[in-house]
mmCIF file of C-alpha atoms in Angstrom:
data_model
loop_
_atom_site.group_PDB
_atom_site.id
_atom_site.type_symbol
_atom_site.label_atom_id
_atom_site.label_comp_id
_atom_site.label_asym_id
_atom_site.label_seq_id
_atom_site.Cartn_x
_atom_site.Cartn_y
_atom_site.Cartn_z
ATOM 1 C CA MET A 1 -13.087 50.820 -84.412
ATOM 2 C CA ASN A 2 -14.990 51.956 -87.492
ATOM 3 C CA GLN A 3 -18.640 52.230 -86.503
ATOM 4 C CA ARG A 4 -19.874 51.915 -90.117
ATOM 5 C CA LEU A 5 -21.412 48.533 -90.867
ATOM 6 C CA THR A 6 -20.363 47.525 -94.381
ATOM 7 C CA PRO A 7 -21.839 44.534 -96.268
ATOM 8 C CA ALA A 8 -18.545 42.676 -95.891
ATOM 9 C CA THR A 9 -18.541 43.190 -92.123
ATOM 10 C CA ALA A 10 -22.214 42.196 -91.922
ATOM 11 C CA LEU A 11 -21.417 38.951 -93.733
ATOM 12 C CA LEU A 12 -18.463 38.412 -91.413
ATOM 13 C CA LEU A 13 -20.735 38.779 -88.373
ATOM 14 C CA THR A 14 -23.481 36.574 -89.835
ATOM 15 C CA LEU A 15 -21.315 33.459 -90.106
ATOM 16 C CA PRO A 16 -20.712 33.019 -86.342
ATOM 17 C CA PRO A 17 -24.461 32.878 -85.472
ATOM 18 C CA LEU A 18 -24.955 30.208 -88.130
ATOM 19 C CA LEU A 19 -22.078 28.139 -86.749
ATOM 20 C CA TRP A 20 -23.165 28.724 -83.137
ATOM 21 C CA ALA A 21 -26.699 27.594 -83.983
ATOM 22 C CA GLY A 22 -25.184 24.382 -85.307
ATOM 23 C CA ASN A 23 -23.151 24.179 -82.108
ATOM 24 C CA ALA A 24 -26.344 24.282 -80.035
ATOM 25 C CA VAL A 25 -27.986 21.580 -82.145
ATOM 26 C CA VAL A 26 -24.901 19.337 -82.008
ATOM 27 C CA GLY A 27 -24.561 19.916 -78.265
ATOM 28 C CA ARG A 28 -28.143 18.756 -77.812
ATOM 29 C CA VAL A 29 -27.617 15.697 -80.028
ATOM 30 C CA VAL A 30 -24.626 14.445 -78.006
ATOM 31 C CA HIS A 31 -25.756 15.527 -74.548
ATOM 32 C CA GLU A 32 -26.277 11.899 -73.510
ATOM 33 C CA LEU A 33 -22.943 10.770 -74.959
ATOM 34 C CA ILE A 34 -20.572 13.076 -73.066
ATOM 35 C CA PRO A 35 -20.722 15.368 -70.000
ATOM 36 C CA PRO A 36 -20.973 19.104 -70.831
ATOM 37 C CA MET A 37 -17.736 20.308 -69.188
ATOM 38 C CA THR A 38 -15.806 17.457 -70.754
ATOM 39 C CA LEU A 39 -17.307 18.264 -74.155
ATOM 40 C CA ASN A 40 -16.150 21.859 -73.839
ATOM 41 C CA PHE A 41 -12.641 20.790 -72.789
ATOM 42 C CA LEU A 42 -12.195 18.308 -75.651
ATOM 43 C CA ARG A 43 -13.553 20.857 -78.110
ATOM 44 C CA TRP A 44 -10.833 23.347 -77.233
ATOM 45 C CA VAL A 45 -8.132 20.687 -77.111
ATOM 46 C CA LEU A 46 -8.938 19.921 -80.754
ATOM 47 C CA ALA A 47 -9.111 23.628 -81.643
ATOM 48 C CA PHE A 48 -5.698 24.083 -80.042
ATOM 49 C CA ALA A 49 -4.313 21.209 -82.126
ATOM 50 C CA ILE A 50 -5.784 22.731 -85.306
ATOM 51 C CA LEU A 51 -4.143 26.110 -84.651
ATOM 52 C CA LEU A 52 -0.821 24.792 -83.345
ATOM 53 C CA PRO A 53 0.868 24.402 -86.765
ATOM 54 C CA LEU A 54 -0.095 28.011 -87.584
ATOM 55 C CA ALA A 55 0.928 29.709 -84.358
ATOM 56 C CA TRP A 56 3.254 27.472 -82.332
ATOM 57 C CA ARG A 57 5.898 30.221 -82.100
ATOM 58 C CA VAL A 58 3.737 32.315 -79.795
ATOM 59 C CA LEU A 59 4.079 29.618 -77.106
ATOM 60 C CA ARG A 60 7.879 29.810 -76.999
ATOM 61 C CA PRO A 61 9.644 31.294 -73.947
ATOM 62 C CA GLY A 62 10.199 34.998 -74.451
ATOM 63 C CA SER A 63 7.052 35.429 -76.525
ATOM 64 C CA SER A 64 5.004 38.595 -75.917
ATOM 65 C CA MET A 65 2.146 36.332 -74.842
ATOM 66 C CA TRP A 66 3.678 35.729 -71.430
ATOM 67 C CA ALA A 67 3.885 39.432 -70.567
ATOM 68 C CA HIS A 68 0.085 39.658 -70.916
ATOM 69 C CA TRP A 69 -0.807 36.391 -69.202
ATOM 70 C CA LYS A 70 -3.264 37.984 -66.756
ATOM 71 C CA ARG A 71 -5.409 39.551 -69.482
ATOM 72 C CA LEU A 72 -5.206 36.453 -71.697
ATOM 73 C CA SER A 73 -6.138 34.284 -68.727
ATOM 74 C CA MET A 74 -9.263 36.417 -68.170
ATOM 75 C CA LEU A 75 -10.191 36.172 -71.862
ATOM 76 C CA GLY A 76 -9.622 32.425 -71.650
ATOM 77 C CA LEU A 77 -11.837 32.122 -68.579
ATOM 78 C CA LEU A 78 -14.759 34.067 -70.084
ATOM 79 C CA GLY A 79 -14.635 33.071 -73.754
ATOM 80 C CA ILE A 80 -13.131 29.571 -73.580
ATOM 81 C CA GLY A 81 -13.755 28.210 -70.091
ATOM 82 C CA CYS A 82 -17.202 29.599 -69.222
ATOM 83 C CA TYR A 83 -19.256 30.616 -72.250
ATOM 84 C CA ASN A 84 -19.558 27.338 -74.143
ATOM 85 C CA ALA A 85 -19.358 25.161 -71.040
ATOM 86 C CA LEU A 86 -22.432 26.925 -69.644
ATOM 87 C CA GLN A 87 -24.215 26.531 -72.985
ATOM 88 C CA TYR A 88 -23.503 22.788 -73.099
ATOM 89 C CA LEU A 89 -24.680 22.555 -69.492
ATOM 90 C CA ALA A 90 -27.863 24.413 -70.458
ATOM 91 C CA LEU A 91 -28.529 21.938 -73.287
ATOM 92 C CA GLN A 92 -28.835 19.136 -70.734
ATOM 93 C CA THR A 93 -32.272 20.474 -69.777
ATOM 94 C CA SER A 94 -33.231 22.888 -72.556
ATOM 95 C CA THR A 95 -33.641 22.792 -76.338
ATOM 96 C CA PRO A 96 -31.326 24.460 -78.869
ATOM 97 C CA LEU A 97 -34.090 26.901 -79.827
ATOM 98 C CA ASN A 98 -34.717 27.944 -76.232
ATOM 99 C CA VAL A 99 -31.006 28.259 -75.502
ATOM 100 C CA THR A 100 -30.362 30.446 -78.528
ATOM 101 C CA LEU A 101 -33.448 32.586 -77.917
ATOM 102 C CA VAL A 102 -32.419 33.304 -74.329
ATOM 103 C CA ALA A 103 -28.904 34.015 -75.609
ATOM 104 C CA SER A 104 -30.484 36.712 -77.790
ATOM 105 C CA SER A 105 -30.385 38.909 -74.705
ATOM 106 C CA ILE A 106 -26.657 39.388 -75.423
ATOM 107 C CA PRO A 107 -27.195 42.915 -76.874
ATOM 108 C CA VAL A 108 -28.824 43.925 -73.585
ATOM 109 C CA TRP A 109 -25.843 42.658 -71.626
ATOM 110 C CA MET A 110 -23.494 44.318 -74.120
ATOM 111 C CA LEU A 111 -25.103 47.712 -73.484
ATOM 112 C CA GLY A 112 -25.219 47.219 -69.716
ATOM 113 C CA VAL A 113 -21.643 46.005 -69.355
ATOM 114 C CA GLY A 114 -20.401 48.723 -71.697
ATOM 115 C CA ALA A 115 -22.134 51.439 -69.674
ATOM 116 C CA VAL A 116 -21.271 50.187 -66.182
ATOM 117 C CA CYS A 117 -17.770 48.815 -66.695
ATOM 118 C CA PHE A 118 -16.411 50.631 -69.751
ATOM 119 C CA GLY A 119 -18.071 54.053 -69.535
ATOM 120 C CA ARG A 120 -19.954 53.778 -72.847
ATOM 121 C CA PRO A 121 -23.142 55.931 -72.909
ATOM 122 C CA VAL A 122 -26.510 54.333 -73.665
ATOM 123 C CA SER A 123 -29.170 56.219 -75.644
ATOM 124 C CA ARG A 124 -32.915 56.212 -74.971
ATOM 125 C CA ARG A 125 -33.502 54.214 -78.141
ATOM 126 C CA GLN A 126 -31.049 51.598 -76.923
ATOM 127 C CA VAL A 127 -32.891 51.404 -73.594
ATOM 128 C CA ALA A 128 -36.217 50.960 -75.427
ATOM 129 C CA GLY A 129 -34.680 48.270 -77.612
ATOM 130 C CA ALA A 130 -33.234 46.562 -74.558
ATOM 131 C CA LEU A 131 -36.669 46.471 -72.889
ATOM 132 C CA LEU A 132 -38.172 44.832 -75.988
ATOM 133 C CA SER A 133 -35.389 42.255 -76.036
ATOM 134 C CA VAL A 134 -35.880 41.521 -72.333
ATOM 135 C CA ALA A 135 -39.603 41.038 -72.988
ATOM 136 C CA GLY A 136 -38.713 38.515 -75.667
ATOM 137 C CA VAL A 137 -36.443 36.629 -73.273
ATOM 138 C CA LEU A 138 -39.191 36.607 -70.613
ATOM 139 C CA VAL A 139 -41.573 35.053 -73.142
ATOM 140 C CA VAL A 140 -39.106 32.197 -73.608
ATOM 141 C CA LEU A 141 -38.471 31.779 -69.893
ATOM 142 C CA SER A 142 -42.213 31.658 -69.163
ATOM 143 C CA ARG A 143 -42.910 29.283 -72.102
ATOM 144 C CA GLY A 144 -45.596 31.784 -73.124
ATOM 145 C CA GLN A 145 -47.374 31.469 -69.751
ATOM 146 C CA TRP A 146 -46.823 34.586 -67.672
ATOM 147 C CA SER A 147 -48.077 32.851 -64.534
ATOM 148 C CA LEU A 148 -44.903 30.777 -64.557
ATOM 149 C CA LEU A 149 -42.863 33.915 -63.904
ATOM 150 C CA LEU A 150 -44.903 34.606 -60.776
ATOM 151 C CA GLN A 151 -44.247 31.052 -59.628
ATOM 152 C CA VAL A 152 -40.506 31.401 -60.407
ATOM 153 C CA ARG A 153 -40.537 28.080 -62.238
ATOM 154 C CA LEU A 154 -37.570 28.295 -64.583
ATOM 155 C CA VAL A 155 -35.778 25.540 -66.469
ATOM 156 C CA PRO A 156 -32.198 25.313 -65.127
ATOM 157 C CA GLY A 157 -30.789 25.504 -68.631
ATOM 158 C CA ASP A 158 -32.314 28.947 -69.139
ATOM 159 C CA MET A 159 -30.404 30.308 -66.148
ATOM 160 C CA TYR A 160 -27.128 28.743 -67.287
ATOM 161 C CA VAL A 161 -27.397 30.384 -70.686
ATOM 162 C CA LEU A 162 -28.098 33.773 -69.078
ATOM 163 C CA LEU A 163 -24.832 33.403 -67.175
ATOM 164 C CA ALA A 164 -23.168 32.437 -70.452
ATOM 165 C CA THR A 165 -24.414 35.612 -72.173
ATOM 166 C CA LEU A 166 -23.064 37.748 -69.335
ATOM 167 C CA ALA A 167 -19.661 36.073 -69.687
ATOM 168 C CA TRP A 168 -19.728 36.674 -73.458
ATOM 169 C CA ALA A 169 -20.558 40.363 -72.992
ATOM 170 C CA PHE A 170 -17.530 40.868 -70.747
ATOM 171 C CA TYR A 171 -15.381 38.838 -73.146
ATOM 172 C CA SER A 172 -16.427 40.959 -76.138
ATOM 173 C CA TRP A 173 -15.784 44.276 -74.399
ATOM 174 C CA LEU A 174 -12.368 43.127 -73.212
ATOM 175 C CA LEU A 175 -11.641 41.941 -76.735
ATOM 176 C CA SER A 176 -12.514 45.387 -78.101
ATOM 177 C CA GLN A 177 -9.855 47.027 -75.898
ATOM 178 C CA PRO A 178 -6.573 46.117 -77.637
ATOM 179 C CA LYS A 179 -3.707 46.103 -75.144
ATOM 180 C CA GLU A 180 -1.495 43.423 -76.647
ATOM 181 C CA PRO A 181 1.430 44.294 -78.967
ATOM 182 C CA LEU A 182 0.836 44.147 -82.724
ATOM 183 C CA GLU A 183 3.053 41.066 -82.897
ATOM 184 C CA LEU A 184 0.361 39.167 -80.996
ATOM 185 C CA ARG A 185 -2.816 41.067 -81.852
ATOM 186 C CA GLY A 186 -2.029 41.259 -85.557
ATOM 187 C CA ASP A 187 -1.755 37.471 -85.935
ATOM 188 C CA TRP A 188 -5.274 36.088 -85.489
ATOM 189 C CA ALA A 189 -4.107 32.479 -85.052
ATOM 190 C CA ALA A 190 -1.505 33.454 -82.448
ATOM 191 C CA PHE A 191 -3.983 35.651 -80.549
ATOM 192 C CA LEU A 192 -6.646 32.939 -80.530
ATOM 193 C CA ILE A 193 -4.293 30.121 -79.549
ATOM 194 C CA ALA A 194 -2.972 32.296 -76.710
ATOM 195 C CA GLN A 195 -6.529 32.611 -75.377
ATOM 196 C CA ILE A 196 -7.126 28.890 -75.836
ATOM 197 C CA PHE A 197 -3.871 28.031 -74.041
ATOM 198 C CA PHE A 198 -5.014 29.769 -70.867
ATOM 199 C CA GLY A 199 -8.642 28.793 -71.419
ATOM 200 C CA LEU A 200 -7.676 25.116 -71.437
ATOM 201 C CA GLY A 201 -6.466 25.521 -67.879
ATOM 202 C CA TRP A 202 -9.895 26.762 -66.800
ATOM 203 C CA SER A 203 -11.919 24.300 -68.883
ATOM 204 C CA GLY A 204 -9.679 21.430 -67.771
ATOM 205 C CA LEU A 205 -10.257 22.427 -64.156
ATOM 206 C CA PHE A 206 -14.025 22.477 -64.694
ATOM 207 C CA ALA A 207 -13.931 19.082 -66.438
ATOM 208 C CA ALA A 208 -11.870 17.598 -63.603
ATOM 209 C CA GLY A 209 -14.412 18.863 -61.089
ATOM 210 C CA GLU A 210 -17.195 17.332 -63.149
ATOM 211 C CA TRP A 211 -15.534 13.907 -63.100
ATOM 212 C CA ALA A 212 -14.813 14.207 -59.371
ATOM 213 C CA LEU A 213 -18.309 15.262 -58.323
ATOM 214 C CA VAL A 214 -20.640 13.561 -60.828
ATOM 215 C CA ASP A 215 -20.966 10.012 -62.104
ATOM 216 C CA THR A 216 -19.862 10.611 -65.684
ATOM 217 C CA ARG A 217 -18.887 8.565 -68.723
ATOM 218 C CA ILE A 218 -18.167 9.038 -72.425
ATOM 219 C CA GLN A 219 -19.833 6.926 -75.115
ATOM 220 C CA TRP A 220 -17.289 6.977 -77.921
ATOM 221 C CA GLY A 221 -18.397 6.437 -81.496
ATOM 222 C CA TRP A 222 -18.543 8.128 -84.875
ATOM 223 C CA PRO A 223 -21.421 10.471 -83.883
ATOM 224 C CA LEU A 224 -19.373 11.904 -81.011
ATOM 225 C CA VAL A 225 -16.160 12.088 -83.040
ATOM 226 C CA ALA A 226 -17.928 13.915 -85.883
ATOM 227 C CA ALA A 227 -19.555 16.294 -83.389
ATOM 228 C CA LEU A 228 -16.207 17.111 -81.783
ATOM 229 C CA LEU A 229 -14.598 17.809 -85.143
ATOM 230 C CA TYR A 230 -17.427 20.148 -86.123
ATOM 231 C CA ILE A 231 -17.580 22.159 -82.899
ATOM 232 C CA ALA A 232 -13.778 22.480 -82.807
ATOM 233 C CA LEU A 233 -13.344 23.712 -86.372
ATOM 234 C CA GLY A 234 -16.580 25.630 -87.053
ATOM 235 C CA PRO A 235 -18.022 27.232 -83.887
ATOM 236 C CA ALA A 236 -14.586 27.491 -82.267
ATOM 237 C CA VAL A 237 -11.841 28.394 -84.738
ATOM 238 C CA ILE A 238 -13.802 29.880 -87.667
ATOM 239 C CA ALA A 239 -16.564 31.580 -85.656
ATOM 240 C CA TYR A 240 -14.192 33.086 -83.089
ATOM 241 C CA ARG A 241 -11.978 34.416 -85.884
ATOM 242 C CA CYS A 242 -14.909 36.041 -87.702
ATOM 243 C CA TRP A 243 -16.440 37.395 -84.502
ATOM 244 C CA GLY A 244 -13.188 38.919 -83.287
ATOM 245 C CA LEU A 245 -12.500 40.612 -86.622
ATOM 246 C CA GLY A 246 -16.049 41.886 -87.136
ATOM 247 C CA MET A 247 -16.383 43.046 -83.539
ATOM 248 C CA GLN A 248 -13.129 45.033 -83.775
ATOM 249 C CA ARG A 249 -14.488 46.800 -86.879
ATOM 250 C CA VAL A 250 -17.855 47.952 -85.521
ATOM 251 C CA GLY A 251 -17.668 47.491 -81.739
ATOM 252 C CA PRO A 252 -19.409 45.114 -79.309
ATOM 253 C CA ALA A 253 -22.721 47.020 -79.148
ATOM 254 C CA ILE A 254 -23.430 46.723 -82.885
ATOM 255 C CA ALA A 255 -21.853 43.294 -83.281
ATOM 256 C CA GLY A 256 -23.961 41.990 -80.396
ATOM 257 C CA PHE A 257 -27.138 42.490 -82.426
ATOM 258 C CA PHE A 258 -26.010 39.847 -84.906
ATOM 259 C CA THR A 259 -26.213 37.166 -82.216
ATOM 260 C CA ASN A 260 -29.986 37.480 -82.554
ATOM 261 C CA LEU A 261 -29.717 35.645 -85.861
ATOM 262 C CA THR A 262 -28.733 32.522 -83.923
ATOM 263 C CA PRO A 263 -32.319 31.588 -82.888
ATOM 264 C CA LEU A 264 -33.484 31.820 -86.492
ATOM 265 C CA PHE A 265 -30.727 29.484 -87.648
ATOM 266 C CA ALA A 266 -31.285 27.222 -84.628
ATOM 267 C CA ALA A 267 -35.007 26.945 -85.375
ATOM 268 C CA LEU A 268 -34.285 25.887 -88.952
ATOM 269 C CA LEU A 269 -31.582 23.404 -87.943
ATOM 270 C CA SER A 270 -33.622 21.968 -85.049
ATOM 271 C CA ALA A 271 -36.612 21.412 -87.317
ATOM 272 C CA ALA A 272 -34.384 19.765 -89.925
ATOM 273 C CA PHE A 273 -32.293 17.502 -87.671
ATOM 274 C CA LEU A 274 -34.118 17.133 -84.337
ATOM 275 C CA GLY A 275 -37.776 17.420 -85.303
ATOM 276 C CA GLU A 276 -38.219 20.128 -82.645
ATOM 277 C CA LEU A 277 -40.717 22.472 -84.300
ATOM 278 C CA PRO A 278 -40.960 26.002 -82.866
ATOM 279 C CA HIS A 279 -44.043 27.041 -80.868
ATOM 280 C CA LEU A 280 -46.119 30.199 -81.171
ATOM 281 C CA TYR A 281 -44.421 31.783 -78.166
ATOM 282 C CA HIS A 282 -41.053 31.306 -79.873
ATOM 283 C CA GLY A 283 -42.318 33.411 -82.770
ATOM 284 C CA LEU A 284 -43.577 36.114 -80.411
ATOM 285 C CA ALA A 285 -40.243 36.150 -78.585
ATOM 286 C CA PHE A 286 -38.314 36.454 -81.827
ATOM 287 C CA VAL A 287 -40.500 39.368 -83.000
ATOM 288 C CA LEU A 288 -39.913 41.207 -79.713
ATOM 289 C CA ILE A 289 -36.155 40.598 -79.844
ATOM 290 C CA VAL A 290 -35.859 41.717 -83.471
ATOM 291 C CA GLY A 291 -37.982 44.760 -82.614
ATOM 292 C CA GLY A 292 -35.463 45.572 -79.911
ATOM 293 C CA ILE A 293 -32.667 45.363 -82.472
ATOM 294 C CA VAL A 294 -34.417 47.711 -84.900
ATOM 295 C CA VAL A 295 -35.208 50.285 -82.232
ATOM 296 C CA SER A 296 -31.713 50.178 -80.741
ATOM 297 C CA ALA A 297 -29.910 50.390 -84.076
ATOM 298 C CA ARG A 298 -31.807 53.431 -85.376
ATOM 299 C CA ARG A 299 -29.943 56.709 -85.083
#
């Protein structure tokens, strides 16, 4: 990994937050039309179909993919099966702005997971930045009323998205440790479709459990079809490609800071399409989170 952040890499890492902000808004729009686990499963089925003409050879018997099935299955569980499913579940009870603001704690989880599980040292500035980011997340969780934290009154969606950020941190660090042969790792479509192949097993299992345990139904129509096409092509295929490439260039710790752009994009998109104007505490939370980024990134 080259730790220098070039303008091209910065642009590469800015596109995923924009697409993921749109993913949060779309997930909120269709949350009454389709169950969250089912939405995640259908999203990746479509993404798989989009990539299949580009990388079908990697699925053949004898492909190098099968020798690394355990690692690819773990990547599929964290990045395909859990991360977006938990976000869609969070959007059942929370707003896109809240979900993306809480998800801004990803840099904190990146530093923690890197230090505990991958032996990456953490500087004092990074700790100070992490504390600022945590303060920003607490502002969102408390809705700007600190007494709510003492009463432990949290919206369920906020907790789901915290679990999602933890899954994404592990996914990103695993992704930064290349262990697959160049034949697989060097072909972005093949590497992504390999993750999706195993991830579909997990997401399909979660969707089946949803249908077995909850009274669910799908309201088909053009709004849902358009939403599925968007989240499959943009936040899935394009965003995952850009994130994987940018993260390999600069590492998870630096790349993780770019996820904090997602709330800004989500606020703009929510105001434009959902009429959900941000509150004062959202602004305070964003200032604290950005302050954490600045402090952590300084050398």
